[in-house]
Amino acid sequence: MSKQTAKQVASKSSDQSGKNFLVTGAYTGLGDQTVRALLSVGAQVIVGCRNQLRMEQWINQVIQEEDVDEQLLVGYPLDLGDFQSIADFAAVVKENHPVIDVSGYDCAF
């Protein structure tokens, strides 16, 4: 079995333009690679991350490195250990992205 990157696997899928993907734990590990792969096939990716400054820096880095439209990658503060943070995240996502096609949780590993 050959090893493939997330982008190589994603490149075999259909165009995901117009689809909204929600990813938590996005700025490290599998989450980072998942987001980059989704962007490579045209998906809009919504991320929730605990550290807002780190998230914003990571988003800017990904947009630049992947050369994608900044509207395709958006992030909102989210601390999964804080119920109010979860409720606030859900409210802002629902308001700004009424349809979520696919979600992936705790992808940072």
XYZ file of N, CA, C and O in Angstrom:
436
model
N 0.851 -1.178 0.000
C 0.000 0.000 0.000
C 0.894 1.237 0.000
O 1.773 1.370 0.834
N 0.670 2.136 -0.931
C 1.486 3.339 -1.003
C 0.942 4.407 -0.061
O -0.250 4.482 0.196
N 1.851 5.219 0.441
C 1.453 6.323 1.313
C 1.110 7.524 0.460
O 1.787 7.816 -0.517
N 0.032 8.197 0.816
C -0.399 9.384 0.080
C -0.663 10.512 1.059
O -1.081 10.283 2.193
N -0.445 11.721 0.594
C -0.773 12.875 1.415
C -2.273 13.134 1.340
O -2.963 12.635 0.445
N -2.751 13.940 2.268
C -4.176 14.298 2.253
C -4.543 14.994 0.948
O -5.614 14.766 0.395
N -3.654 15.830 0.436
C -3.928 16.524 -0.832
C -4.016 15.541 -1.986
O -4.843 15.709 -2.888
N -3.168 14.517 -1.986
C -3.218 13.527 -3.059
C -4.541 12.768 -3.026
O -5.139 12.501 -4.062
N -4.996 12.428 -1.836
C -6.283 11.739 -1.713
C -7.409 12.663 -2.151
O -8.292 12.274 -2.915
N -7.369 13.920 -1.697
C -8.422 14.884 -2.050
C -8.466 15.148 -3.547
O -9.548 15.350 -4.106
N -7.310 15.129 -4.183
C -7.276 15.416 -5.619
C -8.051 14.385 -6.432
O -8.438 14.645 -7.566
N -8.305 13.226 -5.842
C -9.068 12.178 -6.525
C -10.574 12.346 -6.330
O -11.364 11.629 -6.932
N -10.959 13.299 -5.475
C -12.385 13.517 -5.235
C -12.912 14.576 -6.198
O -12.160 15.250 -6.887
N -14.210 14.725 -6.198
C -14.832 15.718 -7.081
C -14.633 17.123 -6.526
O -14.271 17.312 -5.368
N -14.893 18.091 -7.344
C -14.809 19.487 -6.953
C -15.766 19.727 -5.787
O -16.927 19.331 -5.836
N -15.283 20.366 -4.743
C -16.097 20.614 -3.556
C -16.516 22.082 -3.441
O -16.957 22.515 -2.372
N -16.411 22.823 -4.529
C -16.834 24.221 -4.519
C -18.291 24.324 -4.083
O -19.131 23.534 -4.509
N -18.567 25.288 -3.220
C -19.922 25.478 -2.725
C -20.264 24.624 -1.525
O -21.339 24.767 -0.948
N -19.359 23.743 -1.121
C -19.584 22.892 0.060
C -18.897 23.523 1.263
O -17.798 24.054 1.170
N -19.550 23.449 2.404
C -19.014 23.981 3.658
C -18.577 22.846 4.562
O -19.375 21.955 4.878
N -17.323 22.900 4.976
C -16.750 21.895 5.870
C -16.373 22.578 7.184
O -15.754 23.636 7.177
N -16.718 21.967 8.298
C -16.392 22.486 9.619
C -15.318 21.589 10.220
O -15.493 20.364 10.263
N -14.218 22.198 10.666
C -13.109 21.431 11.232
C -12.681 22.075 12.546
O -12.407 23.280 12.588
N -12.629 21.297 13.615
C -12.054 21.792 14.865
C -10.680 21.153 15.020
O -10.391 20.114 14.442
N -9.844 21.791 15.827
C -8.480 21.302 15.976
C -7.714 21.420 14.672
O -6.987 20.527 14.269
N -7.896 22.551 14.009
C -7.460 22.666 12.616
C -6.018 23.093 12.424
O -5.437 22.810 11.397
N -5.419 23.804 13.360
C -4.136 24.408 13.000
C -2.910 23.565 13.300
O -1.785 24.037 13.165
N -3.077 22.308 13.642
C -1.924 21.412 13.790
C -2.280 20.028 13.253
O -3.445 19.691 13.077
N -1.268 19.248 13.005
C -1.424 17.837 12.679
C -2.378 17.530 11.548
O -2.376 18.166 10.502
N -3.213 16.532 11.786
C -4.173 16.101 10.772
C -5.162 17.198 10.405
O -5.593 17.290 9.261
N -5.511 18.028 11.382
C -6.439 19.120 11.104
C -5.881 20.076 10.064
O -6.570 20.460 9.121
N -4.623 20.442 10.209
C -3.970 21.334 9.251
C -3.965 20.703 7.866
O -4.325 21.355 6.880
N -3.582 19.454 7.781
C -3.520 18.774 6.489
C -4.912 18.574 5.890
O -5.096 18.672 4.673
N -5.893 18.323 6.742
C -7.275 18.176 6.273
C -7.777 19.478 5.660
O -8.354 19.487 4.575
N -7.537 20.581 6.355
C -7.973 21.892 5.846
C -7.310 22.186 4.506
O -7.973 22.599 3.547
N -6.020 21.958 4.415
C -5.298 22.239 3.168
C -5.818 21.365 2.020
O -5.962 21.832 0.890
N -6.104 20.119 2.321
C -6.638 19.218 1.292
C -8.014 19.679 0.834
O -8.308 19.692 -0.363
N -8.861 20.078 1.772
C -10.196 20.551 1.411
C -10.124 21.817 0.566
O -10.857 21.967 -0.410
N -9.235 22.719 0.932
C -9.075 23.941 0.144
C -8.601 23.628 -1.268
O -8.992 24.302 -2.223
N -7.783 22.588 -1.403
C -7.239 22.250 -2.727
C -8.310 21.760 -3.696
O -8.092 21.756 -4.907
N -9.473 21.366 -3.165
C -10.562 20.922 -4.040
C -11.737 21.911 -4.010
O -12.860 21.583 -4.364
N -11.459 23.139 -3.551
C -12.428 24.214 -3.662
C -13.419 24.378 -2.533
O -14.329 25.205 -2.626
N -13.278 23.608 -1.465
C -14.231 23.697 -0.358
C -14.061 24.991 0.420
O -12.973 25.569 0.461
N -15.154 25.434 1.037
C -15.043 26.486 2.038
C -14.863 25.779 3.364
O -15.603 24.826 3.670
N -13.891 26.225 4.148
C -13.591 25.574 5.420
C -13.791 26.557 6.556
O -13.258 27.662 6.541
N -14.566 26.126 7.534
C -14.828 26.896 8.736
C -14.112 26.175 9.866
O -14.313 24.969 10.057
N -13.263 26.908 10.585
C -12.514 26.277 11.664
C -12.870 26.905 12.998
O -13.226 28.083 13.076
N -12.779 26.095 14.021
C -12.940 26.558 15.387
C -11.682 26.206 16.155
O -11.263 25.055 16.145
N -11.077 27.215 16.775
C -9.820 27.008 17.495
C -9.829 27.794 18.801
O -10.393 28.883 18.867
N -9.179 27.232 19.808
C -9.162 27.832 21.137
C -8.357 29.136 21.186
O -8.778 30.104 21.780
N -7.185 29.148 20.585
C -6.299 30.300 20.649
C -6.538 31.185 19.423
O -6.083 30.874 18.323
N -7.247 32.292 19.617
C -7.663 33.120 18.490
C -6.472 33.736 17.759
O -6.450 33.774 16.527
N -5.466 34.214 18.472
C -4.305 34.815 17.819
C -3.576 33.774 16.970
O -3.244 34.029 15.807
N -3.351 32.608 17.528
C -2.686 31.539 16.781
C -3.518 31.130 15.558
O -2.989 30.883 14.486
N -4.849 31.061 15.744
C -5.738 30.707 14.640
C -5.628 31.736 13.511
O -5.514 31.362 12.343
N -5.663 33.006 13.844
C -5.581 34.054 12.825
C -4.252 34.007 12.086
O -4.213 34.151 10.861
N -3.162 33.787 12.817
C -1.845 33.676 12.176
C -1.807 32.467 11.254
O -1.297 32.543 10.130
N -2.341 31.352 11.719
C -2.366 30.123 10.916
C -3.224 30.312 9.664
O -2.826 29.918 8.573
N -4.402 30.927 9.808
C -5.275 31.169 8.657
C -4.542 32.006 7.608
O -4.552 31.672 6.419
N -3.896 33.082 8.036
C -3.158 33.924 7.096
C -2.043 33.144 6.404
O -1.821 33.289 5.202
N -1.357 32.298 7.155
C -0.277 31.480 6.589
C -0.827 30.503 5.552
O -0.274 30.367 4.460
N -1.912 29.826 5.872
C -2.498 28.850 4.948
C -2.990 29.533 3.678
O -2.748 29.052 2.572
N -3.670 30.659 3.822
C -4.170 31.394 2.655
C -3.016 31.757 1.731
O -3.114 31.601 0.514
N -1.923 32.211 2.315
C -0.760 32.591 1.507
C -0.092 31.357 0.882
O 0.180 31.339 -0.312
N 0.156 30.331 1.678
C 0.866 29.151 1.172
C 0.052 28.371 0.148
O 0.605 27.822 -0.804
N -1.254 28.310 0.334
C -2.104 27.533 -0.564
C -2.656 28.387 -1.702
O -3.317 27.858 -2.598
N -2.421 29.693 -1.634
C -2.867 30.635 -2.665
C -4.366 30.486 -2.944
O -4.789 30.234 -4.071
N -5.156 30.610 -1.867
C -6.612 30.510 -1.992
C -7.260 31.829 -1.592
O -6.680 32.636 -0.866
N -8.476 32.021 -2.040
C -9.260 33.190 -1.679
C -9.488 33.183 -0.167
O -9.872 32.168 0.409
N -9.273 34.340 0.459
C -9.405 34.404 1.918
C -10.818 34.102 2.413
O -11.008 33.769 3.581
N -11.801 34.185 1.536
C -13.168 33.860 1.941
C -13.391 32.352 2.075
O -14.396 31.928 2.648
N -12.471 31.550 1.556
C -12.637 30.096 1.637
C -12.211 29.510 2.970
O -12.524 28.361 3.273
N -11.483 30.276 3.778
C -11.030 29.779 5.079
C -11.345 30.816 6.134
O -10.784 31.907 6.145
N -12.278 30.489 7.000
C -12.678 31.404 8.069
C -12.615 30.684 9.399
O -12.792 29.455 9.473
N -12.348 31.447 10.441
C -12.243 30.844 11.761
C -12.951 31.646 12.824
O -13.083 32.870 12.712
N -13.392 30.925 13.841
C -14.073 31.537 14.970
C -13.523 30.912 16.251
O -13.159 29.735 16.260
N -13.489 31.691 17.331
C -13.000 31.147 18.597
C -13.880 29.999 19.082
O -15.114 30.056 18.968
N -13.222 28.967 19.606
C -13.952 27.809 20.133
C -13.093 27.086 21.154
O -11.998 26.626 20.837
N -13.589 26.994 22.375
C -12.951 26.199 23.423
C -13.920 25.076 23.774
O -14.971 25.318 24.377
N -13.591 23.865 23.366
C -14.501 22.729 23.577
C -14.678 22.368 25.048
O -15.561 21.588 25.388
N -13.871 22.961 25.929
C -14.025 22.736 27.362
C -14.911 23.771 28.034
O -15.083 23.751 29.250
N -15.480 24.681 27.262
C -16.276 25.784 27.794
C -17.626 25.812 27.072
O -17.701 26.146 25.884
N -18.690 25.468 27.797
C -20.013 25.378 27.185
C -20.434 26.687 26.529
O -21.002 26.687 25.436
N -20.149 27.829 27.173
C -20.541 29.118 26.596
C -19.798 29.369 25.293
O -20.364 29.882 24.325
N -18.529 28.976 25.237
C -17.754 29.122 24.007
C -18.352 28.276 22.890
O -18.435 28.716 21.742
N -18.787 27.078 23.225
C -19.414 26.190 22.233
C -20.713 26.813 21.724
O -20.978 26.835 20.518
N -21.524 27.340 22.647
C -22.794 27.969 22.265
C -22.552 29.197 21.385
O -23.241 29.397 20.373
N -21.559 30.006 21.740
C -21.237 31.199 20.944
C -20.748 30.793 19.559
O -21.139 31.405 18.552
N -19.905 29.783 19.491
C -19.395 29.287 18.213
C -20.543 28.794 17.338
O -20.644 29.148 16.162
N -21.419 27.999 17.929
C -22.552 27.461 17.169
C -23.434 28.586 16.633
O -23.878 28.541 15.480
N -23.651 29.603 17.429
C -24.503 30.720 17.003
C -23.884 31.486 15.838
O -24.566 31.794 14.856
N -22.579 31.778 15.923
C -21.941 32.552 14.854
C -21.816 31.720 13.581
O -21.989 32.244 12.478
N -21.570 30.426 13.717
C -21.500 29.571 12.528
C -22.877 29.473 11.878
O -23.003 29.611 10.663
N -23.896 29.265 12.686
C -25.253 29.163 12.147
C -25.670 30.448 11.434
O -26.297 30.409 10.376
N -25.294 31.581 11.997
C -25.647 32.874 11.399
C -24.908 33.106 10.076
O -25.501 33.581 9.108
N -23.637 32.764 10.036
C -22.811 33.071 8.866
C -22.716 31.941 7.842
O -22.349 32.189 6.693
N -23.029 30.728 8.262
C -22.911 29.554 7.384
C -24.083 28.618 7.693
O -23.905 27.604 8.365
N -25.275 28.944 7.202
C -26.460 28.179 7.590
C -26.418 26.705 7.194
O -27.129 25.893 7.767
N -25.576 26.354 6.230
C -25.481 24.951 5.815
C -24.049 24.464 6.029
O -23.101 25.062 5.521
N -23.909 23.401 6.794
C -22.627 22.714 6.956
C -22.802 21.353 6.308
O -23.656 20.564 6.711
N -22.002 21.091 5.284
C -22.129 19.828 4.553
C -21.400 18.676 5.234
O -21.882 17.549 5.237
N -20.239 18.962 5.822
C -19.434 17.917 6.465
C -18.731 18.530 7.657
O -18.285 19.676 7.604
N -18.609 17.768 8.737
C -17.853 18.271 9.893
C -16.862 17.232 10.372
O -17.086 16.034 10.264
N -15.753 17.729 10.885
C -14.721 16.879 11.468
C -14.271 17.494 12.768
O -13.943 18.680 12.820
N -14.272 16.717 13.824
C -13.994 17.258 15.148
C -12.673 16.738 15.704
O -12.334 15.572 15.545
N -11.985 17.635 16.400
C -10.729 17.314 17.081
C -9.732 16.653 16.144
O -9.204 15.568 16.405
N -9.461 17.305 15.047
C -8.572 16.765 14.022
C -7.110 17.061 14.284
O -6.263 16.778 13.442
N -6.775 17.623 15.416
C -5.404 18.086 15.672
C -4.402 16.951 15.876
O -3.217 17.174 15.855
N -4.842 15.756 16.089
C -3.914 14.663 16.420
C -3.030 14.273 15.271
O -3.328 14.318 14.163
